[in-house]
PDB file of C-alpha atoms in Angstrom:
ATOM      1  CA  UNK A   1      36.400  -8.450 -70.871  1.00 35.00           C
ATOM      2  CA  UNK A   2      37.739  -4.812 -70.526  1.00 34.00           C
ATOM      3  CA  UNK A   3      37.932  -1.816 -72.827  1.00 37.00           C
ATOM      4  CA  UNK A   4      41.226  -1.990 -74.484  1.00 38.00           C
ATOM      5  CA  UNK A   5      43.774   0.639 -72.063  1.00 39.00           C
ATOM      6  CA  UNK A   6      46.844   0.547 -73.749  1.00 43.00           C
ATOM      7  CA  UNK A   7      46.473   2.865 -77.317  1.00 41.00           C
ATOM      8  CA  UNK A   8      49.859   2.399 -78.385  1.00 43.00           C
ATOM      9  CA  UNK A   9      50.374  -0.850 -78.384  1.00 46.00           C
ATOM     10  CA  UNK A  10      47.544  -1.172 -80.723  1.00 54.00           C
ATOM     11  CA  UNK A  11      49.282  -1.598 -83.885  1.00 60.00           C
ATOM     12  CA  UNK A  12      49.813  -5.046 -85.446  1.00 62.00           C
ATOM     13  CA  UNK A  13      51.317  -5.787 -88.673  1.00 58.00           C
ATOM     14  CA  UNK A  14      50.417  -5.080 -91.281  1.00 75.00           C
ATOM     15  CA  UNK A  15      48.156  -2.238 -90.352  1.00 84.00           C
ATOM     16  CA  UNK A  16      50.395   0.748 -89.869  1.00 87.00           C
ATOM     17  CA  UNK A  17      49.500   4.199 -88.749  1.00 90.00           C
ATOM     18  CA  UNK A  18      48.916   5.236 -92.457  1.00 91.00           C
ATOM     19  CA  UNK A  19      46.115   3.383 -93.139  1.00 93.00           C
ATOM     20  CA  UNK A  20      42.619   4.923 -93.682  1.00 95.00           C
ATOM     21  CA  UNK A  21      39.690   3.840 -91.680  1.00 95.00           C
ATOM     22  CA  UNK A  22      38.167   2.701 -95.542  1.00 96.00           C
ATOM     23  CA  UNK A  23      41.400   1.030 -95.244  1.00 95.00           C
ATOM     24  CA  UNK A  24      41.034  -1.022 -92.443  1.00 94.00           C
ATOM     25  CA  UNK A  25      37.476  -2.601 -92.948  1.00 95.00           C
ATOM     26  CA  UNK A  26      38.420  -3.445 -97.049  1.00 95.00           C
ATOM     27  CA  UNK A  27      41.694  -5.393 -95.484  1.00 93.00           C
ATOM     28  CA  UNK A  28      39.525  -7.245 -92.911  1.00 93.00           C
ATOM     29  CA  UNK A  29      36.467  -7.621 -96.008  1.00 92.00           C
ATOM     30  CA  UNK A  30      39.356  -9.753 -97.940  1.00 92.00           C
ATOM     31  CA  UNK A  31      39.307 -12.416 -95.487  1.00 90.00           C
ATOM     32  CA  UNK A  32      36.262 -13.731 -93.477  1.00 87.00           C
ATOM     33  CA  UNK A  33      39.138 -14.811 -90.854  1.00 88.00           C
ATOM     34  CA  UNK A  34      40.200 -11.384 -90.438  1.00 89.00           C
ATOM     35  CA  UNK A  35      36.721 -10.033 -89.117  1.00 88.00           C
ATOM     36  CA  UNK A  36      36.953 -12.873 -86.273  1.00 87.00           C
ATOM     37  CA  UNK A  37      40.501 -12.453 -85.530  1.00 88.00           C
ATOM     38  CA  UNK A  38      40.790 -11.135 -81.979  1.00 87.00           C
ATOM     39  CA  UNK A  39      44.576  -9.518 -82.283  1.00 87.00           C
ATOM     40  CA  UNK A  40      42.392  -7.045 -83.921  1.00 90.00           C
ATOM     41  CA  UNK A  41      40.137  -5.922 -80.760  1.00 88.00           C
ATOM     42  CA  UNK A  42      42.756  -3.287 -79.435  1.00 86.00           C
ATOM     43  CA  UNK A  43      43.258  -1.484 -82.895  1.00 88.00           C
ATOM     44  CA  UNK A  44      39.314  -1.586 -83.491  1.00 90.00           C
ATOM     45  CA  UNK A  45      38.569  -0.932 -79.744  1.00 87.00           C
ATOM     46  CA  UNK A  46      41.177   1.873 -79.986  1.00 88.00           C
ATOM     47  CA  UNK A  47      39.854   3.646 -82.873  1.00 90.00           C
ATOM     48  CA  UNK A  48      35.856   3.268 -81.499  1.00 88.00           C
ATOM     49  CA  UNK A  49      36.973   5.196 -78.567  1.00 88.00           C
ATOM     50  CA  UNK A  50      38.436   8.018 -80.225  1.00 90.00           C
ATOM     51  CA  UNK A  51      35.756   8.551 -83.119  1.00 90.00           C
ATOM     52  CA  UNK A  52      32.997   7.875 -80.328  1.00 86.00           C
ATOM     53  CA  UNK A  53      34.419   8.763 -76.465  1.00 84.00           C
ATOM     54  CA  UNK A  54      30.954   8.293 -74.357  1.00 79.00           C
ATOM     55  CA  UNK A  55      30.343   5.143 -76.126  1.00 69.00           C
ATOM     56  CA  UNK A  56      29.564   2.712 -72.956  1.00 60.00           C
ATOM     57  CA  UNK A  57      29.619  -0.498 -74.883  1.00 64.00           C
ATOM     58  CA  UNK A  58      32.908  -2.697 -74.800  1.00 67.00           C
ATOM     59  CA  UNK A  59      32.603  -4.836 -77.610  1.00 69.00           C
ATOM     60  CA  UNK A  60      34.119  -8.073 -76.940  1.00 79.00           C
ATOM     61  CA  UNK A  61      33.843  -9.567 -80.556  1.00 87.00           C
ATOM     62  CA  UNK A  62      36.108  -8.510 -83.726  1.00 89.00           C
ATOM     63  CA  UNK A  63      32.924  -8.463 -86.009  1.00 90.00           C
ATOM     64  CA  UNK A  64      31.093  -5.615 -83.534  1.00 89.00           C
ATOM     65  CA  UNK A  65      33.471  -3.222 -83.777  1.00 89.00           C
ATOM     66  CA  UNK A  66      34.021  -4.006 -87.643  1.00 92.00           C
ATOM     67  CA  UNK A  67      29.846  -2.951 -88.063  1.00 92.00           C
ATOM     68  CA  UNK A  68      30.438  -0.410 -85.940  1.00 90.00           C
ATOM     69  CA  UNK A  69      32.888   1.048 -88.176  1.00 92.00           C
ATOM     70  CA  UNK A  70      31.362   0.202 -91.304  1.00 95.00           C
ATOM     71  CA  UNK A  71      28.250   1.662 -89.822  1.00 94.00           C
ATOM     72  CA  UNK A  72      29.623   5.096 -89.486  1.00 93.00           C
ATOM     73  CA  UNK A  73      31.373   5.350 -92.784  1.00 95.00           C
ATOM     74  CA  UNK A  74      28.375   4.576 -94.377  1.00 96.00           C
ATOM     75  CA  UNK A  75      26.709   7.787 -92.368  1.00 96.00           C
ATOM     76  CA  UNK A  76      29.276   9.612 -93.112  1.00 95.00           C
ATOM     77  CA  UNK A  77      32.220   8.531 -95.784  1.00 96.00           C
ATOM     78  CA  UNK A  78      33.965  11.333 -94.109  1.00 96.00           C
ATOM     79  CA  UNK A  79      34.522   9.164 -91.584  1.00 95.00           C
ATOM     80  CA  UNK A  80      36.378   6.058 -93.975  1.00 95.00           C
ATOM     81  CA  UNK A  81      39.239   8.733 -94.714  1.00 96.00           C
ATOM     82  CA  UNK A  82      40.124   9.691 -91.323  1.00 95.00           C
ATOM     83  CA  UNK A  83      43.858   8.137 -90.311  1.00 94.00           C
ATOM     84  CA  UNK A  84      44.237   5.393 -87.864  1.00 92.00           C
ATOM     85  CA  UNK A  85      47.362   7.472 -86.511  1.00 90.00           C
ATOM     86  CA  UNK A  86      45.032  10.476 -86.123  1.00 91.00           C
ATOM     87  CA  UNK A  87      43.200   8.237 -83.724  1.00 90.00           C
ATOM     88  CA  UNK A  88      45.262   5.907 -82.203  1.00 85.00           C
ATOM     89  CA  UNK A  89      48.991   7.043 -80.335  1.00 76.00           C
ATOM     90  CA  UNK A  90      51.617   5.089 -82.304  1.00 69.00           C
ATOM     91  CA  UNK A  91      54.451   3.861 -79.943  1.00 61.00           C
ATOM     92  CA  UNK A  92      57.907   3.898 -80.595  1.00 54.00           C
ATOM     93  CA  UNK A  93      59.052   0.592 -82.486  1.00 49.00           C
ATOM     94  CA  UNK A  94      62.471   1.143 -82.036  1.00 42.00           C
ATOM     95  CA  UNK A  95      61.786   1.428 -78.330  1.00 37.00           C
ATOM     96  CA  UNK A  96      58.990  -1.373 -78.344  1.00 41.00           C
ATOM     97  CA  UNK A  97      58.973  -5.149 -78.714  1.00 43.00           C
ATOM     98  CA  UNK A  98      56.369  -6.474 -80.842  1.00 45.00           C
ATOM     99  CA  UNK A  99      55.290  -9.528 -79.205  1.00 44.00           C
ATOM    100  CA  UNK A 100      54.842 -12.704 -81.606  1.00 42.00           C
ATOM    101  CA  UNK A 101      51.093 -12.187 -80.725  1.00 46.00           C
ATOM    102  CA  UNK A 102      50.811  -9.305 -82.414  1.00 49.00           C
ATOM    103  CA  UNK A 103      51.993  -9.852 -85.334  1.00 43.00           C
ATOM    104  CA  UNK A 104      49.474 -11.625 -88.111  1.00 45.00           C
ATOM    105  CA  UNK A 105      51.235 -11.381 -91.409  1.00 42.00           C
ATOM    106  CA  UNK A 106      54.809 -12.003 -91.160  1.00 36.00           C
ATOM    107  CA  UNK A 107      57.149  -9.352 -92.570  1.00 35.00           C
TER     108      UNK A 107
END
């Protein structure tokens, strides 16, 4: 499997580009299913390449990036309050379809 290439189609409801980093891993932490759902690789993917750019690994597994992530908050909390739309380009919705693939909690 590849590194995720397309940023801004990263976002998939209900994560939004508002959410903290601290965010993220307590919404996946509420529900075992949520660290081994795979809709979630381009977001995660997404926001390891930005906070770590030379990183050579692609993870191909939900729960890497999620210890990852949890990893470097715990180094540095700093880290938790950073934005996923700091990190991540956020695309257009107006412009965009959101696939039914993307989405995981109905609106």
């Amino acid at each position: 499997m590849t590194r995720f290439d397309s940023p801004e189609s990263a976002f998939v409801s209900p994560l939004t580009p508002d959410w903290t980093i601290a965010d993220v891993l307590e919404w996946i932490a509420a529900s075992d299913d949520r660290c081994h759902d795979e809709r979630l690789l381009g977001i995660l993917d997404a926001v390891d390449r930005a906070l770590h750019p030379s990183s050579a690994r692609a993870a191909t597994r939900v729960v890497v990036h999620v210890r990852a992530l949890a990893a470097r908050v715990a180094a540095d909390p700093s880290v938790g309050e950073r934005v996923l739309g700091e990190l991540v380009p956020v695309r257009d919705r107006e412009t965009s379809a959101v696939a039914e693939g993307e989405v995981l909690v109905p609106a």
